[in-house]
Coordinates of C-alpha atoms and ligand atoms in Angstrom, one line a residue:
X1 CA 0.3 0.0 0.0
X2 CA 1.5 3.2 -1.0
X3 CA 2.4 5.8 1.9
X4 CA 0.1 8.7 2.9
X5 CA -0.1 11.7 0.0
X6 CA 1.2 9.4 -2.7
X7 CA -1.8 8.3 -4.4
X8 CA -2.5 7.8 -8.1
X9 CA -5.8 7.9 -10.2
X10 CA -6.7 5.7 -13.1
X11 CA -8.8 7.1 -16.2
X12 CA -10.1 4.5 -18.6
X13 CA -11.6 5.5 -22.1
X14 CA -13.4 3.1 -24.5
X15 CA -13.9 4.8 -27.5
X16 CA -14.7 3.5 -31.1
X17 CA -11.3 2.2 -32.2
X18 CA -9.2 1.8 -28.9
X19 CA -9.7 1.6 -25.2
X20 CA -7.1 3.9 -23.3
X21 CA -5.7 4.0 -19.8
X22 CA -4.0 7.0 -18.0
X23 CA -2.8 7.2 -14.8
X24 CA -2.2 10.6 -12.7
X25 CA -0.4 11.4 -9.5
X26 CA -1.8 13.7 -6.8
X27 CA -0.2 16.8 -8.7
X28 CA -2.3 15.8 -11.7
X29 CA 0.6 14.7 -13.8
X30 CA 0.3 12.0 -16.1
X31 CA 2.5 9.0 -15.2
X32 CA 1.4 6.1 -17.2
X33 CA -0.5 5.9 -20.5
X34 CA -1.6 2.9 -22.8
X35 CA -4.0 1.8 -25.3
X36 CA -5.2 -1.2 -27.3
X37 CA -6.3 -0.7 -30.6
X38 CA -9.3 -3.2 -31.8
X39 CA -8.6 -3.6 -35.5
X40 CA -4.7 -4.5 -35.0
X41 CA -4.6 -5.9 -31.4
X42 CA -7.5 -8.0 -31.6
X43 CA -8.2 -8.9 -35.7
X44 CA -10.1 -11.9 -34.7
X45 CA -12.7 -10.0 -34.3
X46 CA -12.9 -8.5 -37.8
X47 CA -13.8 -5.2 -37.3
X48 CA -12.8 -2.1 -39.3
X49 CA -12.3 1.0 -37.5
X50 CA -13.4 -0.5 -34.4
X51 CA -16.9 -1.7 -35.9
X52 CA -18.8 -4.1 -38.0
X53 CA -21.2 -2.4 -40.8
X54 CA -24.1 -4.7 -41.3
X55 CA -25.5 -5.6 -44.9
X56 CA -28.2 -2.7 -44.6
X57 CA -25.3 -0.2 -44.3
X58 CA -27.1 1.4 -41.5
X59 CA -26.8 -1.2 -38.7
X60 CA -23.5 -0.6 -37.4
X61 CA -22.1 -2.8 -34.1
X62 CA -19.0 -3.7 -32.0
X63 CA -19.2 -7.2 -30.6
X64 CA -19.4 -6.9 -26.9
X65 CA -16.9 -9.3 -26.0
X66 CA -14.0 -7.7 -28.2
X67 CA -14.4 -4.8 -25.7
X68 CA -14.1 -7.4 -22.7
X69 CA -11.3 -8.8 -24.2
X70 CA -9.5 -5.4 -25.0
X71 CA -10.0 -4.8 -21.0
X72 CA -7.9 -7.8 -20.4
X73 CA -5.2 -6.7 -22.9
X74 CA -5.1 -3.1 -21.6
X75 CA -4.7 -4.3 -18.0
X76 CA -2.0 -6.9 -19.0
X77 CA -0.2 -4.3 -20.9
X78 CA -0.2 -2.0 -17.6
X79 CA 1.1 -4.8 -15.3
X80 CA 3.9 -5.5 -18.3
X81 CA 4.9 -1.9 -17.8
X82 CA 5.4 -2.8 -14.2
X83 CA 2.6 -0.2 -13.0
X84 CA 2.1 -0.5 -9.5
X85 CA -1.8 -0.7 -9.3
X86 CA -2.0 -0.7 -5.4
X87 CA -1.1 3.1 -5.6
X88 CA -4.4 3.7 -7.3
X89 CA -6.8 5.4 -4.9
X90 CA -9.6 5.5 -7.3
X91 CA -10.6 5.1 -10.9
X92 CA -13.4 6.2 -13.3
X93 CA -13.8 6.1 -17.2
X94 CA -15.8 6.8 -20.2
X95 CA -17.3 5.2 -23.1
X96 CA -18.2 6.3 -26.5
X97 CA -21.7 7.6 -25.9
X98 CA -25.1 6.2 -26.9
X99 CA -24.1 2.7 -27.7
X100 CA -25.9 -0.4 -25.6
X101 CA -24.9 -3.6 -23.7
X102 CA -27.0 -6.4 -22.9
X103 CA -26.2 -8.5 -19.8
X104 CA -28.1 -12.0 -19.9
X105 CA -30.2 -13.2 -16.7
X106 CA -27.6 -14.4 -14.1
X107 CA -24.9 -12.0 -15.4
X108 CA -24.9 -9.9 -12.3
X109 CA -24.1 -13.0 -10.3
X110 CA -21.3 -13.8 -12.8
X111 CA -19.9 -10.2 -12.0
X112 CA -20.1 -10.6 -8.2
X113 CA -18.0 -14.2 -8.4
X114 CA -15.4 -13.4 -10.8
X115 CA -12.3 -15.5 -10.1
X116 CA -9.0 -14.2 -10.3
X117 CA -7.5 -17.3 -12.4
X118 CA -9.4 -16.6 -15.4
X119 CA -9.6 -13.9 -18.0
X120 CA -12.6 -11.3 -18.3
X121 CA -13.1 -12.6 -21.6
X122 CA -13.3 -16.5 -20.3
X123 CA -15.4 -15.4 -17.3
X124 CA -18.2 -13.4 -19.3
X125 CA -18.0 -15.4 -22.5
X126 CA -21.7 -16.3 -21.9
X127 CA -22.9 -13.1 -20.1
X128 CA -24.7 -11.1 -22.9
X129 CA -28.2 -11.5 -24.6
X130 CA -26.9 -9.4 -27.4
X131 CA -23.7 -10.1 -28.9
X132 CA -23.2 -7.5 -31.0
X133 CA -23.6 -4.1 -29.2
X134 CA -25.2 -1.2 -31.3
X135 CA -23.1 1.9 -31.2
X136 CA -23.1 5.6 -31.8
X137 CA -22.5 5.3 -35.6
X138 CA -25.7 3.4 -36.1
X139 CA -28.5 5.0 -38.1
X140 CA -30.9 2.2 -38.5
X141 CA -33.4 3.6 -36.2
X142 CA -35.4 6.2 -38.1
X143 CA -38.7 4.3 -37.3
X144 CA -38.3 4.1 -33.7
X145 CA -37.4 7.6 -33.6
X146 CA -40.5 8.8 -35.2
X147 CA -42.6 6.6 -33.2
X148 CA -40.8 8.1 -29.9
X149 CA -41.4 12.0 -31.0
X150 CA -44.9 10.8 -31.7
X151 CA -45.3 9.3 -28.4
X152 CA -43.8 12.4 -26.7
X153 CA -46.1 15.0 -28.5
X154 CA -43.6 15.9 -31.3
X155 CA -39.8 16.5 -31.7
X156 CA -39.7 19.6 -29.7
X157 CA -41.7 18.1 -27.0
X158 CA -39.1 15.5 -26.5
X159 CA -35.9 17.6 -26.8
X160 CA -37.7 19.7 -23.8
X161 CA -37.9 16.4 -21.6
X162 CA -34.8 14.7 -22.8
X163 CA -32.3 17.4 -24.2
X164 CA -32.6 15.9 -27.7
X165 CA -35.2 15.4 -30.4
X166 CA -34.9 11.4 -31.3
X167 CA -31.8 10.6 -33.0
X168 CA -31.1 7.3 -34.4
X169 CA -28.0 6.5 -32.3
X170 CA -29.7 7.5 -29.1
X171 CA -30.0 4.4 -26.8
X172 CA -33.8 4.4 -26.4
X173 CA -34.4 4.1 -29.8
X174 CA -31.9 1.1 -30.2
X175 CA -33.6 -0.8 -27.3
X176 CA -37.1 0.1 -29.2
X177 CA -35.2 -1.8 -32.1
X178 CA -33.9 -4.7 -30.4
X179 CA -37.2 -5.2 -28.4
X180 CA -38.9 -5.5 -31.8
X181 CA -36.3 -7.3 -33.7
X182 CA -35.0 -9.8 -31.1
X183 CA -37.8 -10.0 -28.4
X184 CA -36.9 -13.2 -26.7
X185 CA -33.0 -11.9 -26.6
X186 CA -34.6 -8.6 -25.3
X187 CA -36.8 -10.7 -22.3
X188 CA -33.8 -12.6 -21.4
X189 CA -31.8 -9.3 -20.7
X190 CA -31.4 -8.5 -17.1
X191 CA -29.8 -5.4 -17.3
X192 CA -29.1 -2.9 -20.0
X193 CA -25.7 -0.8 -19.6
X194 CA -24.5 2.1 -21.8
X195 CA -20.5 1.6 -23.1
X196 CA -19.8 3.6 -20.0
X197 CA -21.6 2.0 -17.0
X198 CA -20.6 -1.5 -18.9
X199 CA -16.8 -0.8 -18.3
X200 CA -17.8 0.4 -14.6
X201 CA -19.9 -2.7 -14.1
X202 CA -16.7 -5.2 -14.8
X203 CA -14.5 -2.8 -12.6
X204 CA -17.2 -2.7 -9.5
X205 CA -17.9 -6.4 -10.2
X206 CA -21.8 -5.4 -9.8
X207 CA -24.1 -3.7 -12.2
X208 CA -23.1 0.3 -12.3
X209 CA -25.2 2.9 -12.2
X210 CA -25.8 5.0 -15.5
X211 CA -24.6 8.7 -15.1
X212 CA -26.8 11.7 -15.5
X213 CA -24.7 12.7 -18.2
X214 CA -24.2 10.1 -20.5
X215 CA -27.9 9.2 -19.5
X216 CA -28.8 12.5 -21.1
X217 CA -28.0 10.8 -24.4
X218 CA -30.5 8.0 -24.3
X219 CA -33.8 10.1 -25.4
X220 CA -35.2 8.6 -22.0
X221 CA -34.0 10.9 -19.1
X222 CA -35.7 13.9 -18.1
X223 CA -32.6 16.1 -17.8
X224 CA -34.1 18.8 -15.4
X225 CA -35.6 16.0 -12.8
X226 CA -32.6 13.7 -13.3
X227 CA -34.9 10.6 -13.5
X228 CA -36.1 8.2 -16.4
X229 CA -39.2 9.8 -18.1
X230 CA -41.7 7.2 -17.9
X231 CA -43.4 8.3 -20.9
X232 CA -40.2 7.5 -23.2
X233 CA -39.5 4.2 -21.4
X234 CA -43.2 3.1 -22.3
X235 CA -42.6 4.4 -25.9
X236 CA -39.7 2.3 -26.3
X237 CA -39.8 -1.2 -24.4
X238 CA -41.7 -2.8 -21.6
X239 CA -40.0 -3.4 -18.3
X240 CA -37.4 -0.8 -19.1
X241 CA -37.1 1.0 -16.0
X242 CA -36.0 -2.3 -13.8
X243 CA -33.3 -2.9 -16.9
X244 CA -31.8 0.3 -16.6
X245 CA -31.5 0.9 -12.9
X246 CA -31.7 4.4 -11.4
X247 CA -29.4 7.2 -12.8
X248 CA -26.9 8.8 -10.2
X249 CA -24.8 12.0 -10.4
X250 CA -21.5 11.8 -12.5
X251 CA -19.2 12.2 -9.6
X252 CA -21.0 9.5 -7.3
X253 CA -18.8 6.8 -5.5
X254 CA -20.1 3.4 -6.8
X255 CA -18.3 1.3 -4.2
X256 CA -15.2 -0.5 -3.8
X257 CA -13.3 -2.1 -7.0
X258 CA -14.2 -6.0 -7.4
X259 CA -11.8 -8.3 -5.5
X260 CA -11.1 -9.8 -9.0
X261 CA -8.8 -6.7 -9.5
X262 CA -7.1 -7.0 -6.0
X263 CA -6.0 -10.6 -6.6
X264 CA -5.0 -10.6 -10.5
X265 CA -3.7 -7.0 -10.6
X266 CA -2.5 -6.1 -7.0
X267 CA -5.0 -3.1 -6.9
X268 CA -5.7 -2.2 -3.4
X269 CA -9.2 -3.5 -2.2
X270 CA -10.1 0.5 -1.0
X271 CA -9.8 1.5 -4.3
X272 CA -13.0 3.2 -5.3
X273 CA -15.0 3.2 -8.4
X274 CA -16.3 6.5 -9.7
X275 CA -19.4 6.6 -11.8
X276 CA -18.3 6.4 -15.4
X277 CA -19.6 8.7 -18.1
X278 CA -19.8 9.6 -21.9
X279 CA -16.5 10.5 -23.7
X280 CA -17.6 13.9 -24.6
X281 CA -18.8 14.5 -21.1
X282 CA -15.3 13.4 -19.9
X283 CA -13.5 15.7 -22.5
X284 CA -15.4 18.7 -21.0
X285 CA -13.7 17.6 -17.7
X286 CA -10.5 16.7 -19.0
X287 CA -10.3 20.4 -20.9
X288 CA -11.4 22.1 -17.7
X289 CA -13.9 24.2 -19.9
X290 CA -14.7 27.2 -18.6
X291 CA -17.9 29.2 -19.5
X292 CA -17.6 31.2 -22.5
X293 CA -14.9 28.6 -24.0
X294 CA -16.0 26.4 -27.2
X295 CA -14.4 23.0 -27.2
X296 CA -13.6 21.1 -30.5
X297 CA -12.9 17.6 -30.3
X298 CA -11.3 16.1 -33.5
X299 CA -11.9 12.2 -33.5
X300 CA -13.8 9.3 -35.2
X301 CA -16.8 11.9 -34.8
X302 CA -15.8 15.4 -34.3
X303 CA -17.7 17.2 -31.8
X304 CA -18.4 20.7 -30.4
X305 CA -19.4 21.4 -27.0
X306 CA -20.1 23.9 -24.6
X307 CA -20.9 24.7 -21.0
X308 CA -24.6 25.8 -20.4
X309 CA -26.3 27.1 -17.2
X310 CA -29.7 27.7 -18.6
X311 CA -30.5 24.7 -21.2
X312 CA -33.0 25.5 -23.8
X313 CA -33.2 22.8 -25.9
X314 CA -33.9 23.2 -29.5
X315 CA -33.8 20.5 -32.6
X316 CA -30.4 21.0 -33.3
X317 CA -27.9 19.5 -31.3
X318 CA -28.0 18.0 -27.9
X319 CA -28.1 19.1 -24.0
X320 CA -26.7 16.8 -21.6
X321 CA -26.4 17.4 -17.9
X322 CA -22.9 18.6 -17.0
X323 CA -20.3 16.0 -15.9
X324 CA -18.8 18.4 -13.3
X325 CA -21.4 20.5 -11.9
X326 CA -24.9 19.4 -10.5
X327 CA -27.6 21.7 -12.3
X328 CA -25.5 22.8 -15.0
X329 CA -25.7 21.5 -18.3
X330 CA -23.4 21.0 -21.5
X331 CA -24.4 21.7 -25.3
X332 CA -23.3 19.0 -27.8
X333 CA -23.3 18.9 -31.6
X334 CA -22.0 15.8 -33.0
X335 CA -20.6 15.3 -36.5
X336 CA -20.2 12.0 -37.6
X337 CA -17.9 12.3 -40.6
X338 CA -14.6 13.1 -38.8
X339 CA -11.2 11.8 -38.8
X340 CA -12.2 8.7 -41.0
X341 CA -13.1 11.5 -43.9
X342 CA -10.3 13.5 -43.5
X343 CA -8.0 10.4 -43.8
X344 CA -10.2 9.1 -47.0
X345 CA -9.3 12.8 -48.5
X346 CA -5.7 12.3 -47.5
X347 CA -5.2 9.0 -48.9
X348 CA -7.0 10.0 -52.4
X349 CA -4.9 13.0 -52.6
X350 CA -2.0 10.8 -52.9
X351 CA -0.5 11.8 -49.8
X352 CA 0.6 9.0 -47.8
X353 CA 1.0 11.0 -44.8
X354 CA -0.3 14.2 -43.2
X355 CA 2.8 15.8 -44.6
X356 CA 1.7 15.6 -47.9
X357 CA -1.7 16.5 -46.7
X358 CA -0.5 19.6 -45.5
X359 CA 1.7 20.6 -48.5
X360 CA -1.7 20.4 -50.5
X361 CA -3.2 22.4 -48.1
X362 CA -0.3 25.0 -48.4
X363 CA -0.9 25.2 -52.1
X364 CA -4.2 26.8 -51.9
X365 CA -5.5 30.1 -49.5
X366 CA -8.0 30.7 -47.2
X367 CA -11.4 30.8 -48.5
X368 CA -10.2 28.1 -51.5
X369 CA -11.0 30.6 -54.1
X370 CA -14.8 29.9 -53.5
X371 CA -14.6 26.5 -53.7
X372 CA -16.6 24.8 -50.9
X373 CA -17.6 21.3 -50.4
X374 CA -19.6 18.9 -48.2
X375 CA -18.2 15.5 -47.4
X376 CA -20.6 13.2 -45.9
X377 CA -19.2 9.6 -46.5
X378 CA -21.7 8.1 -44.0
X379 CA -25.1 9.5 -43.4
X380 CA -24.2 12.4 -41.5
X381 CA -25.9 13.3 -38.1
X382 CA -25.5 17.1 -38.5
X383 CA -27.2 17.8 -41.0
X384 CA -29.3 14.7 -41.9
X385 CA -27.3 14.3 -45.4
X386 CA -25.3 12.0 -47.5
X387 CA -22.7 12.0 -50.2
X388 CA -19.8 14.5 -51.5
X389 CA -21.3 17.8 -53.1
X390 CA -19.1 20.3 -54.3
X391 CA -19.7 24.0 -55.2
X392 CA -17.5 26.3 -57.2
X393 CA -17.4 30.3 -56.6
X394 CA -20.4 30.6 -58.5
X395 CA -22.4 28.3 -56.3
X396 CA -22.6 25.8 -59.2
X397 CA -22.4 22.0 -58.5
X398 CA -18.9 20.4 -59.6
X399 CA -18.1 16.7 -60.1
X400 CA -14.3 17.1 -59.0
X401 CA -12.0 19.5 -57.4
X402 CA -8.1 19.3 -58.1
X403 CA -6.4 17.2 -55.1
X404 CA -5.0 20.6 -53.6
X405 CA -8.5 22.3 -53.6
X406 CA -10.4 19.0 -52.4
X407 CA -7.7 19.0 -49.4
X408 CA -8.6 22.3 -48.2
X409 CA -12.1 21.8 -49.0
X410 CA -12.7 19.1 -46.4
X411 CA -11.0 20.8 -43.8
X412 CA -12.7 24.4 -44.4
X413 CA -15.9 22.7 -44.4
X414 CA -15.8 20.8 -41.3
X415 CA -14.7 23.8 -39.3
X416 CA -17.6 26.0 -40.9
X417 CA -20.0 23.7 -39.9
X418 CA -18.8 23.6 -36.4
X419 CA -19.1 27.7 -36.2
X420 CA -22.4 27.5 -38.1
X421 CA -24.2 25.1 -35.6
X422 CA -22.7 26.2 -32.4
X423 CA -24.4 29.7 -33.6
X424 CA -27.7 27.9 -34.4
X425 CA -27.5 26.9 -30.5
X426 CA -27.0 30.6 -29.4
X427 CA -23.3 30.5 -29.1
X428 CA -21.4 34.1 -30.0
X429 CA -17.8 34.4 -31.0
X430 CA -17.0 37.3 -28.7
X431 CA -13.5 39.1 -27.9
X432 CA -11.6 36.6 -25.5
X433 CA -13.7 33.8 -27.0
X434 CA -11.0 30.5 -26.7
X435 CA -11.3 27.3 -28.8
X436 CA -10.1 24.7 -27.1
X437 CA -8.9 21.8 -29.3
X438 CA -8.7 18.1 -28.7
X439 CA -8.8 14.3 -30.0
X440 CA -6.1 12.8 -32.3
X441 CA -6.5 15.6 -35.5
X442 CA -5.7 18.5 -32.8
X443 CA -2.1 17.6 -33.1
X444 CA -2.4 18.8 -36.7
X445 CA -1.3 22.7 -36.6
X446 CA -2.9 23.2 -40.3
X447 CA -6.1 21.9 -39.2
X448 CA -6.1 24.1 -36.0
X449 CA -5.0 27.1 -38.2
X450 CA -8.4 26.7 -40.2
X451 CA -10.4 26.0 -37.3
X452 CA -8.7 29.4 -35.7
X453 CA -9.5 31.5 -38.9
X454 CA -13.0 30.3 -39.3
X455 CA -13.8 30.8 -35.8
X456 CA -11.3 34.1 -36.0
X457 CA -10.6 33.0 -32.4
X458 CA -7.3 31.8 -31.0
X459 CA -7.1 28.0 -30.6
X460 CA -5.4 26.2 -27.7
X461 CA -4.8 22.7 -26.9
X462 CA -4.0 20.9 -23.7
X463 CA -0.8 18.5 -23.6
X464 CA -2.8 15.5 -24.4
X465 CA -5.0 14.9 -27.1
X466 CA -6.8 11.9 -25.1
X467 CA -8.9 14.9 -23.0
X468 CA -11.6 12.0 -22.4
X469 CA -9.0 9.6 -20.6
X470 CA -7.5 12.9 -18.8
X471 CA -10.9 13.8 -17.7
X472 CA -11.5 10.6 -16.4
X473 CA -8.7 10.6 -14.0
X474 CA -9.6 13.9 -12.9
X475 CA -13.1 12.9 -12.2
X476 CA -11.8 9.6 -10.3
X477 CA -9.8 12.2 -7.9
X478 CA -12.7 14.7 -7.7
X479 CA -15.1 11.7 -6.9
X480 CA -13.6 11.4 -3.8
X481 CA -13.5 14.8 -2.9
X482 CA -16.7 15.8 -4.0
X483 CA -17.9 13.8 -1.0
X484 CA -16.1 16.6 1.2
X485 CA -18.2 19.5 -0.7
X486 CA -15.0 20.2 -3.0
X487 CA -15.6 21.7 -6.4
X488 CA -14.5 19.7 -9.7
X489 CA -12.5 23.3 -10.6
X490 CA -11.0 23.0 -7.1
X491 CA -9.8 19.7 -7.4
X492 CA -8.0 20.2 -10.7
X493 CA -6.9 23.6 -10.1
X494 CA -3.2 22.7 -10.2
X495 CA -3.5 21.2 -13.9
X496 CA -1.4 23.0 -16.7
X497 CA -3.6 25.8 -18.4
X498 CA -4.1 24.8 -21.9
X499 CA -1.3 26.0 -24.3
X500 CA -2.1 28.7 -27.3
X501 CA -1.7 26.5 -30.3
X502 CA -2.4 28.9 -33.1
X503 CA -3.9 32.5 -33.7
X504 CA -6.2 33.3 -36.6
X505 CA -4.6 35.4 -39.3
X506 CA -5.7 39.2 -39.7
X507 CA -8.1 39.1 -42.5
X508 CA -9.8 35.6 -41.0
X509 CA -13.3 37.3 -40.2
X510 CA -13.3 39.2 -43.8
X511 CA -12.6 35.9 -45.4
X512 CA -15.0 33.5 -43.5
X513 CA -17.8 35.2 -41.9
X514 CA -19.6 35.7 -45.5
X515 CA -18.8 32.0 -46.2
X516 CA -20.4 30.9 -42.8
X517 CA -23.6 32.4 -44.6
X518 CA -23.0 30.8 -47.7
X519 CA -22.3 27.5 -46.4
X520 CA -25.7 27.6 -44.4
X521 CA -27.6 28.5 -47.7
X522 CA -25.7 25.6 -50.0
X523 CA -26.4 23.3 -46.9
X524 CA -30.1 23.5 -47.6
X525 CA -29.5 22.1 -51.1
X526 CA -27.8 18.8 -49.7
X527 CA -30.1 18.0 -46.6
X528 CA -32.2 15.4 -46.4
X529 CA -34.7 16.7 -43.8
X530 CA -35.1 20.6 -42.8
Ligands
XUL601 C1 -21.9 12.0 -29.5 C2 -21.7 10.8 -30.1 C3 -20.2 10.5 -30.4 C4 -19.7 9.3 -29.6 C5 -18.3 9.1 -30.1 O1 -23.0 12.2 -29.4 O2 -22.5 9.9 -30.9 O3 -19.3 11.4 -30.3 O4 -19.3 9.6 -28.3 O5 -17.5 8.2 -29.3

């Protein structure tokens, strides 16, 4: 056991393509990081970019046992790196949002009796009633969405209750589909977890509560009352309240770690498990977002999020409960075509590396000579649209751009969408606005430059691109201090401040202001739904 003040905290993030672990010390310094990449490290599951696209192209799943095996491997790698697990005072984590896990009858008994001589994968092999978990990229539940909106009295009414109109990837609609398509499997389901609370359940050795913040991404929770909306539950599937368990505040201490981890890896039996949350709420914590800042996460999905005190849900974007302050909220906008689309354009432009991409971008100038494109390789969430649509400076549709123009067009278009949709949610770029960037692509200064120019605001980054994982390590620490009345901001005040990465060019506003307006006009021509 570690002596006095010398404690560590673990954050775990299970995202679309990998699971990551990060350990910080009492001074909030990162002292260990490791990851497991699903496609490369677990090729036996045959996923591509962490998922399986089913034949209808709309149903997108990940085998739940892949996630279990990835956790085995992550912990083995930490052990192989000689991490002293006994120094961990608490842990927390996050998961890709909206995805769901279906535990079979009897699974909780299995969780409570895990024996340290077997891997998690061996123990939990037959604990799930649905083997392929629907994930956030799924867009197969349009029918269920319309049904839920009808039962709630319309899309705006549903948004007023749950923070969002019905979205295909939101868990309530996914559960409704499972119940309709696989009624026997649904009946045999003892508990439904989000990806976040599923991982928490494993560490706890018991079903873990869904936290308020990730629970807001289900179209099922009343975000003001912090409880399930019976009206929404009824519209989705029978007996759902029991299968979900009661939601809890995101900073809750769920209990001590399962004896399995004490025996197998040497965790302290006192190590506490703090409620897990969604990856975007966790990023908000990792970036220590302040009111007025705008955060942009550049990952498999690109997201924009804001700190909100007075929520006014609309038909665009989502309002979630705030993960670090009770009675505050966060707004989130999710763009499905993020890094995979950037990588496709990079590869097709003949650039094998980001260097080539950058070179192509430097051959064009801000504003791209009026050329503007929309790049929705898969059905986009914001807006609901699909396909690649290119327009020249005269607003005429064209079938091709040169590779240089194409590279700048994809980066500009993604940044323009972020500004346009943040403004639709009422956000105003003011003097002093900071754009905080995170996620894999936030290490690319040329992409950040376009972001700074389009927002006409400086872009800052934190030391790690893994803000979700860092946010969970921070939340692990704060969970223990919250019971003593400590605020999250106080718990993490010693953390290093974000660093200035790029400033906007002087003529940024003049160039991009009219393009944001033009983007919104042209977007109307490519949308599926108004
Ligand atoms: C947010 C969303 C995605 C996932 C990705 O609503 O669907 O950002 O959380 O992991």
